Amino acid sequence: MSDPLTLNQRFVLASRPSGAPTPENFRLEREALPDLQDGQVLLKTMYLSLDPYMRGRMSDAPSYAAPVQIGEVMTGGAVSRVEQSNHPKFHTGDLVVGATGWQSHSISDGRNIMPIPAGLPSPSMALGVLGMPGMTAYMGLMDIGQPKEGETLVVAAASGAVGSVVGQVAKIKGLRAVGVAGGAEKCKYVVEELGFDACIDHKADDFAKQLAKACPNGIDIYYENVGGHVFDAVVPLLNPKARIPLCGLIAGYNAAEAPTGPDRLPMLQRTLLTKRVRIQGFIVFDDYGDRQPEFISHMVPWVRDGKVKFREDVVEGLEQAPEAFIGLLEGRNFGKLVVRVAQD
């Protein structure tokens, strides 16, 4: 008989989506995990992170990382507890974070996990403000954005896991921070709770006009998470030598065909040339993995002192992951989206 601890529930990729993912693209399976070998640990997933990049991994189009294969566990970061250990560096009860995927349990040789910082209000923060999204925000802003006091920053998806941190760090650095979010409730939160100078609802009919009014001195840094019509409204407002850290393009992740309408590429190219705009894409751990200690050394005190606030949208139960992920791509979440797979 299998030890109950080794009975694993996991979501695998059942089929590749065409356009927006559907529940049928995922399949819930149960399996008995093998016995531990020397140098391995058995992990029980506590929190699973859901992030927009996962949509790209569901596609077999060329990208910066290999796609999830049909029948493979969906990729994803998670906070887990060590249930059993045959590894000298990990002990039963340790909390770790790593890319263990959409599953209730996993076995690791220790190379894809690391201990989480002690004393967090919630272990799930290791998936958000003190994890990949927070580091993405910090490194993209500081290294590519090169913020200077008095400049104007605009960040899309400003209430989300990355955008919320970008704007707050910009304020710490003395910038005017203008957010873009979907809906009055999110915009109110961005200004009143996070301390942005302004936040514009991208669903407003006169969005471009409102954005221009909120940026009377133009835009020096545009932190791009979205693309689409938000980017279109930003381009005419870019100042000479503006910088654009290119983090994500969620508005187009579910697109099954090229957008309709006039070709805006020549106008964009002319703007980039004549205003000498710098635009740079990045993949945070590929490009900045060796600078994680720098990020932690700055972010932990900011979070502890309340200078950087963070909101989570917690979904209960692994079985809810597909629907929650579909909602993430539609902007239904409010804050960093995590699934509580097991109780602390």
CSV table of C-alpha atoms in Angstrom, one decimal:
chain,number,residue,atom,x,y,z
A,1,MET,CA,0.0,0.0,0.0
A,2,SER,CA,1.1,3.5,-0.7
A,3,ASP,CA,1.8,5.9,2.2
A,4,PRO,CA,-1.0,8.5,2.1
A,5,LEU,CA,1.6,11.2,2.0
A,6,THR,CA,2.7,10.1,-1.4
A,7,LEU,CA,-0.7,10.2,-3.0
A,8,ASN,CA,-0.4,13.2,-5.3
A,9,GLN,CA,-3.1,15.3,-7.1
A,10,ARG,CA,-1.8,17.2,-10.1
A,11,PHE,CA,-3.1,19.2,-13.0
A,12,VAL,CA,-1.6,18.3,-16.3
A,13,LEU,CA,-1.9,20.0,-19.7
A,14,ALA,CA,-4.6,18.0,-21.5
A,15,SER,CA,-4.6,20.1,-24.7
A,16,ARG,CA,-3.2,23.3,-26.1
A,17,PRO,CA,-5.6,26.3,-26.1
A,18,SER,CA,-6.6,28.1,-29.2
A,19,GLY,CA,-7.2,31.7,-27.9
A,20,ALA,CA,-8.3,31.8,-24.3
A,21,PRO,CA,-7.7,28.7,-22.2
A,22,THR,CA,-10.7,26.7,-21.1
A,23,PRO,CA,-11.2,24.1,-18.3
A,24,GLU,CA,-10.9,21.4,-20.9
A,25,ASN,CA,-7.2,22.3,-21.5
A,26,PHE,CA,-6.5,20.9,-18.0
A,27,ARG,CA,-6.9,17.4,-16.5
A,28,LEU,CA,-6.8,16.5,-12.8
A,29,GLU,CA,-4.9,13.3,-12.1
A,30,ARG,CA,-4.0,11.2,-9.1
A,31,GLU,CA,-0.8,9.2,-8.7
A,32,ALA,CA,1.2,7.5,-6.2
A,33,LEU,CA,4.7,9.0,-5.9
A,34,PRO,CA,7.7,6.6,-5.6
A,35,ASP,CA,9.6,6.1,-2.4
A,36,LEU,CA,12.3,8.7,-1.6
A,37,GLN,CA,15.8,8.1,-2.7
A,38,ASP,CA,19.0,9.4,-1.1
A,39,GLY,CA,19.3,13.2,-1.6
A,40,GLN,CA,15.6,13.7,-2.2
A,41,VAL,CA,12.8,15.5,-0.2
A,42,LEU,CA,9.1,14.9,-0.3
A,43,LEU,CA,7.2,18.2,-0.5
A,44,LYS,CA,3.6,19.1,0.4
A,45,THR,CA,2.4,22.2,-1.5
A,46,MET,CA,1.0,24.9,0.7
A,47,TYR,CA,0.5,27.8,-1.8
A,48,LEU,CA,0.6,27.7,-5.6
A,49,SER,CA,1.4,30.9,-7.6
A,50,LEU,CA,-0.7,31.7,-10.7
A,51,ASP,CA,1.0,34.0,-13.1
A,52,PRO,CA,0.4,35.3,-16.7
A,53,TYR,CA,3.6,33.7,-18.1
A,54,MET,CA,1.9,30.3,-17.7
A,55,ARG,CA,-0.3,31.0,-20.7
A,56,GLY,CA,2.9,31.1,-22.9
A,57,ARG,CA,4.0,27.8,-21.6
A,58,MET,CA,0.7,26.2,-22.7
A,59,SER,CA,1.7,27.1,-26.3
A,60,ASP,CA,4.3,25.3,-28.4
A,61,ALA,CA,5.3,28.5,-30.2
A,62,PRO,CA,9.0,29.3,-29.8
A,63,SER,CA,9.7,31.2,-26.6
A,64,TYR,CA,12.3,31.8,-23.9
A,65,ALA,CA,11.4,28.6,-22.2
A,66,ALA,CA,10.3,25.1,-23.2
A,67,PRO,CA,6.6,24.6,-23.4
A,68,VAL,CA,4.7,22.3,-21.1
A,69,GLN,CA,4.2,19.1,-23.0
A,70,ILE,CA,0.8,17.4,-23.3
A,71,GLY,CA,0.4,15.2,-20.2
A,72,GLU,CA,3.0,17.1,-18.2
A,73,VAL,CA,2.3,18.9,-14.9
A,74,MET,CA,1.5,22.5,-15.4
A,75,THR,CA,4.5,24.6,-14.5
A,76,GLY,CA,4.3,27.0,-11.5
A,77,GLY,CA,6.1,28.3,-8.4
A,78,ALA,CA,4.9,27.1,-5.0
A,79,VAL,CA,5.6,27.3,-1.3
A,80,SER,CA,5.9,23.8,0.1
A,81,ARG,CA,6.6,22.1,3.4
A,82,VAL,CA,9.1,19.4,3.7
A,83,GLU,CA,7.3,16.3,4.8
A,84,GLN,CA,10.2,13.8,4.6
A,85,SER,CA,13.8,14.4,3.9
A,86,ASN,CA,16.8,12.3,2.7
A,87,HIS,CA,18.7,15.5,1.9
A,88,PRO,CA,21.3,17.0,4.3
A,89,LYS,CA,20.3,20.6,3.7
A,90,PHE,CA,16.5,20.2,4.3
A,91,HIS,CA,14.6,19.0,7.3
A,92,THR,CA,11.1,17.9,8.0
A,93,GLY,CA,8.9,21.0,8.6
A,94,ASP,CA,11.1,23.4,6.5
A,95,LEU,CA,9.2,25.8,4.3
A,96,VAL,CA,10.7,26.2,0.8
A,97,VAL,CA,9.8,27.9,-2.5
A,98,GLY,CA,10.5,26.5,-5.9
A,99,ALA,CA,9.1,25.6,-9.3
A,100,THR,CA,7.2,22.5,-8.3
A,101,GLY,CA,4.0,22.9,-10.4
A,102,TRP,CA,0.3,22.5,-10.1
A,103,GLN,CA,0.2,19.6,-7.7
A,104,SER,CA,-0.4,18.7,-4.1
A,105,HIS,CA,3.0,16.9,-3.5
A,106,SER,CA,6.3,16.6,-5.3
A,107,ILE,CA,9.7,15.1,-5.0
A,108,SER,CA,12.8,17.3,-5.3
A,109,ASP,CA,16.5,16.7,-5.3
A,110,GLY,CA,17.0,20.1,-3.8
A,111,ARG,CA,18.1,21.9,-6.9
A,112,ASN,CA,14.8,23.6,-7.7
A,113,ILE,CA,13.9,24.7,-4.1
A,114,MET,CA,15.3,27.2,-1.6
A,115,PRO,CA,14.3,28.1,2.0
A,116,ILE,CA,11.9,31.0,2.3
A,117,PRO,CA,12.8,34.1,4.4
A,118,ALA,CA,11.9,33.7,8.1
A,119,GLY,CA,9.3,35.8,9.8
A,120,LEU,CA,7.0,36.5,6.8
A,121,PRO,CA,3.4,37.5,7.8
A,122,SER,CA,2.4,34.7,5.3
A,123,PRO,CA,4.6,32.2,3.6
A,124,SER,CA,2.8,33.0,0.4
A,125,MET,CA,4.6,36.3,0.3
A,126,ALA,CA,7.6,34.3,-1.0
A,127,LEU,CA,5.5,34.0,-4.2
A,128,GLY,CA,4.7,37.7,-4.5
A,129,VAL,CA,6.3,40.8,-3.1
A,130,LEU,CA,9.4,38.8,-1.9
A,131,GLY,CA,9.4,36.4,-4.8
A,132,MET,CA,9.4,36.4,-8.6
A,133,PRO,CA,6.9,39.2,-9.1
A,134,GLY,CA,8.6,41.5,-6.6
A,135,MET,CA,12.0,40.8,-8.0
A,136,THR,CA,10.7,41.4,-11.5
A,137,ALA,CA,9.3,44.8,-10.5
A,138,TYR,CA,12.5,45.8,-8.7
A,139,MET,CA,15.0,44.7,-11.3
A,140,GLY,CA,13.0,46.0,-14.3
A,141,LEU,CA,12.5,49.4,-12.8
A,142,MET,CA,16.0,49.8,-11.3
A,143,ASP,CA,18.2,48.3,-14.0
A,144,ILE,CA,16.3,49.1,-17.2
A,145,GLY,CA,14.2,52.0,-16.0
A,146,GLN,CA,17.1,53.8,-14.3
A,147,PRO,CA,14.7,56.0,-12.2
A,148,LYS,CA,15.7,59.6,-11.4
A,149,GLU,CA,14.1,61.8,-8.8
A,150,GLY,CA,11.4,64.0,-10.3
A,151,GLU,CA,10.7,61.9,-13.3
A,152,THR,CA,7.3,60.5,-14.3
A,153,LEU,CA,6.6,56.7,-14.3
A,154,VAL,CA,3.6,55.0,-15.7
A,155,VAL,CA,3.0,51.4,-15.0
A,156,ALA,CA,0.2,49.2,-16.4
A,157,ALA,CA,-1.6,46.6,-14.3
A,158,ALA,CA,-0.8,48.8,-11.4
A,159,SER,CA,-2.9,46.9,-8.8
A,160,GLY,CA,-1.3,43.6,-9.8
A,161,ALA,CA,1.6,41.6,-8.3
A,162,VAL,CA,4.3,43.4,-10.4
A,163,GLY,CA,2.8,46.8,-11.1
A,164,SER,CA,1.9,47.5,-7.5
A,165,VAL,CA,5.5,47.1,-6.4
A,166,VAL,CA,6.9,49.1,-9.4
A,167,GLY,CA,4.9,52.1,-8.4
A,168,GLN,CA,5.7,52.0,-4.7
A,169,VAL,CA,9.4,51.6,-5.4
A,170,ALA,CA,9.2,54.5,-7.8
A,171,LYS,CA,7.6,56.7,-5.0
A,172,ILE,CA,10.4,55.7,-2.7
A,173,LYS,CA,12.9,56.9,-5.3
A,174,GLY,CA,11.1,60.2,-5.6
A,175,LEU,CA,9.2,59.8,-8.9
A,176,ARG,CA,5.7,60.8,-9.9
A,177,ALA,CA,3.9,57.4,-10.2
A,178,VAL,CA,0.9,57.0,-12.4
A,179,GLY,CA,-0.9,53.7,-12.5
A,180,VAL,CA,-3.2,52.1,-15.1
A,181,ALA,CA,-5.7,49.6,-13.9
A,182,GLY,CA,-9.1,48.1,-14.8
A,183,GLY,CA,-12.0,49.6,-12.9
A,184,ALA,CA,-12.7,52.3,-10.2
A,185,GLU,CA,-12.1,49.9,-7.3
A,186,LYS,CA,-8.6,49.0,-8.4
A,187,CYS,CA,-7.7,52.6,-9.2
A,188,LYS,CA,-9.0,53.8,-5.8
A,189,TYR,CA,-6.8,51.1,-4.1
A,190,VAL,CA,-3.7,52.1,-6.2
A,191,VAL,CA,-4.0,55.8,-5.1
A,192,GLU,CA,-5.4,55.5,-1.6
A,193,GLU,CA,-3.6,52.4,-0.3
A,194,LEU,CA,-0.4,52.2,-2.4
A,195,GLY,CA,0.2,55.9,-2.6
A,196,PHE,CA,0.4,56.4,-6.3
A,197,ASP,CA,-0.1,60.0,-7.5
A,198,ALA,CA,-2.8,59.0,-10.0
A,199,CYS,CA,-4.4,55.9,-11.5
A,200,ILE,CA,-6.3,55.8,-14.8
A,201,ASP,CA,-9.0,53.3,-15.6
A,202,HIS,CA,-8.1,51.8,-19.0
A,203,LYS,CA,-11.7,50.9,-19.5
A,204,ALA,CA,-12.8,54.6,-19.7
A,205,ASP,CA,-13.9,55.9,-23.1
A,206,ASP,CA,-11.5,58.8,-22.8
A,207,PHE,CA,-8.6,56.8,-21.3
A,208,ALA,CA,-5.9,58.3,-23.5
A,209,LYS,CA,-7.1,61.8,-22.7
A,210,GLN,CA,-7.1,61.1,-19.0
A,211,LEU,CA,-3.6,59.6,-19.1
A,212,ALA,CA,-2.2,62.6,-20.9
A,213,LYS,CA,-3.8,64.9,-18.2
A,214,ALA,CA,-2.2,62.8,-15.5
A,215,CYS,CA,1.2,63.1,-17.1
A,216,PRO,CA,1.6,66.9,-17.8
A,217,ASN,CA,5.4,66.6,-18.1
A,218,GLY,CA,5.3,63.5,-20.3
A,219,ILE,CA,6.4,60.0,-19.5
A,220,ASP,CA,10.1,59.1,-18.6
A,221,ILE,CA,9.6,55.4,-17.7
A,222,TYR,CA,6.8,53.2,-18.9
A,223,TYR,CA,6.8,49.8,-17.2
A,224,GLU,CA,5.0,47.6,-19.7
A,225,ASN,CA,2.9,44.7,-18.4
A,226,VAL,CA,0.0,44.8,-20.8
A,227,GLY,CA,0.4,46.1,-24.3
A,228,GLY,CA,-2.7,46.7,-26.4
A,229,HIS,CA,-4.5,50.1,-26.3
A,230,VAL,CA,-2.6,51.1,-23.1
A,231,PHE,CA,0.7,51.1,-25.0
A,232,ASP,CA,-1.0,53.0,-27.8
A,233,ALA,CA,-1.9,55.7,-25.4
A,234,VAL,CA,1.5,55.9,-23.8
A,235,VAL,CA,3.6,56.2,-27.0
A,236,PRO,CA,2.7,59.8,-27.9
A,237,LEU,CA,3.5,60.9,-24.3
A,238,LEU,CA,7.0,59.5,-24.2
A,239,ASN,CA,9.8,62.0,-23.4
A,240,PRO,CA,13.1,62.0,-25.2
A,241,LYS,CA,15.3,59.2,-23.8
A,242,ALA,CA,12.4,57.5,-22.1
A,243,ARG,CA,12.9,53.9,-20.9
A,244,ILE,CA,10.5,51.0,-21.3
A,245,PRO,CA,11.1,47.9,-19.3
A,246,LEU,CA,9.2,45.2,-21.2
A,247,CYS,CA,7.9,42.7,-18.7
A,248,GLY,CA,4.7,41.3,-20.2
A,249,LEU,CA,2.0,41.8,-22.8
A,250,ILE,CA,-1.0,40.2,-21.2
A,251,ALA,CA,-3.5,41.9,-23.5
A,252,GLY,CA,-2.3,39.7,-26.3
A,253,TYR,CA,-1.7,36.4,-24.6
A,254,ASN,CA,-5.0,34.9,-25.7
A,255,ALA,CA,-4.9,36.3,-29.2
A,256,ALA,CA,-5.4,33.7,-31.9
A,257,GLU,CA,-4.7,36.0,-34.8
A,258,ALA,CA,-3.0,39.3,-35.6
A,259,PRO,CA,-4.9,42.5,-34.5
A,260,THR,CA,-7.0,44.3,-37.0
A,261,GLY,CA,-6.7,48.0,-37.9
A,262,PRO,CA,-4.0,50.2,-39.3
A,263,ASP,CA,-0.3,49.3,-39.1
A,264,ARG,CA,1.0,51.3,-36.2
A,265,LEU,CA,4.6,49.9,-36.4
A,266,PRO,CA,6.0,52.7,-38.6
A,267,MET,CA,4.7,55.3,-36.1
A,268,LEU,CA,6.2,53.4,-33.2
A,269,GLN,CA,9.6,53.0,-34.9
A,270,ARG,CA,9.7,56.7,-35.7
A,271,THR,CA,9.0,57.6,-32.1
A,272,LEU,CA,11.6,55.2,-30.8
A,273,LEU,CA,14.2,56.7,-33.2
A,274,THR,CA,13.4,60.4,-32.9
A,275,LYS,CA,13.0,60.4,-29.1
A,276,ARG,CA,15.8,57.9,-28.6
A,277,VAL,CA,13.6,55.6,-26.5
A,278,ARG,CA,15.1,52.5,-24.9
A,279,ILE,CA,12.9,49.5,-24.8
A,280,GLN,CA,14.2,46.2,-23.4
A,281,GLY,CA,12.6,42.9,-22.6
A,282,PHE,CA,13.8,40.8,-19.8
A,283,ILE,CA,13.3,37.4,-18.0
A,284,VAL,CA,14.0,38.1,-14.4
A,285,PHE,CA,15.8,34.9,-13.2
A,286,ASP,CA,17.6,34.4,-16.5
A,287,ASP,CA,18.9,38.0,-16.5
A,288,TYR,CA,19.1,38.9,-12.8
A,289,GLY,CA,19.2,35.6,-10.9
A,290,ASP,CA,22.6,36.4,-9.4
A,291,ARG,CA,21.2,39.7,-8.0
A,292,GLN,CA,18.5,38.1,-5.8
A,293,PRO,CA,20.4,39.0,-2.6
A,294,GLU,CA,20.4,42.7,-3.6
A,295,PHE,CA,16.7,42.6,-4.2
A,296,ILE,CA,16.0,40.8,-0.9
A,297,SER,CA,18.2,43.3,1.0
A,298,HIS,CA,16.1,46.2,-0.2
A,299,MET,CA,12.6,44.7,-0.3
A,300,VAL,CA,12.5,43.0,3.1
A,301,PRO,CA,13.0,46.3,5.0
A,302,TRP,CA,10.6,48.2,2.8
A,303,VAL,CA,7.9,45.6,3.4
A,304,ARG,CA,8.7,45.4,7.1
A,305,ASP,CA,8.5,49.2,7.5
A,306,GLY,CA,5.2,49.4,5.5
A,307,LYS,CA,6.9,51.4,2.6
A,308,VAL,CA,5.8,48.6,0.2
A,309,LYS,CA,2.3,47.2,0.7
A,310,PHE,CA,1.0,44.1,-1.0
A,311,ARG,CA,-2.3,42.5,-1.6
A,312,GLU,CA,-3.1,38.9,-2.2
A,313,ASP,CA,-6.1,37.3,-3.9
A,314,VAL,CA,-6.3,33.8,-2.3
A,315,VAL,CA,-8.3,31.0,-3.9
A,316,GLU,CA,-9.0,27.9,-1.8
A,317,GLY,CA,-8.2,24.5,-3.2
A,318,LEU,CA,-6.1,23.1,-5.9
A,319,GLU,CA,-9.2,22.1,-7.9
A,320,GLN,CA,-9.9,25.8,-8.4
A,321,ALA,CA,-6.6,26.5,-10.1
A,322,PRO,CA,-7.8,26.3,-13.8
A,323,GLU,CA,-10.8,28.6,-13.3
A,324,ALA,CA,-8.7,31.1,-11.3
A,325,PHE,CA,-6.0,31.1,-14.0
A,326,ILE,CA,-8.6,31.7,-16.7
A,327,GLY,CA,-9.8,34.7,-14.6
A,328,LEU,CA,-6.3,36.0,-14.2
A,329,LEU,CA,-5.9,36.4,-17.9
A,330,GLU,CA,-9.3,38.3,-18.0
A,331,GLY,CA,-8.2,40.6,-15.1
A,332,ARG,CA,-10.6,39.2,-12.6
A,333,ASN,CA,-8.1,38.9,-9.8
A,334,PHE,CA,-7.3,41.8,-7.4
A,335,GLY,CA,-3.8,41.5,-6.2
A,336,LYS,CA,-1.3,38.6,-6.4
A,337,LEU,CA,-3.2,35.5,-7.2
A,338,VAL,CA,-2.3,32.4,-5.2
A,339,VAL,CA,-4.1,29.1,-4.5
A,340,ARG,CA,-4.0,27.8,-1.0
A,341,VAL,CA,-3.5,24.1,-1.6
A,342,ALA,CA,-3.2,23.1,2.0
A,343,GLN,CA,-3.5,24.8,5.4
A,344,ASP,CA,-0.4,26.2,7.1
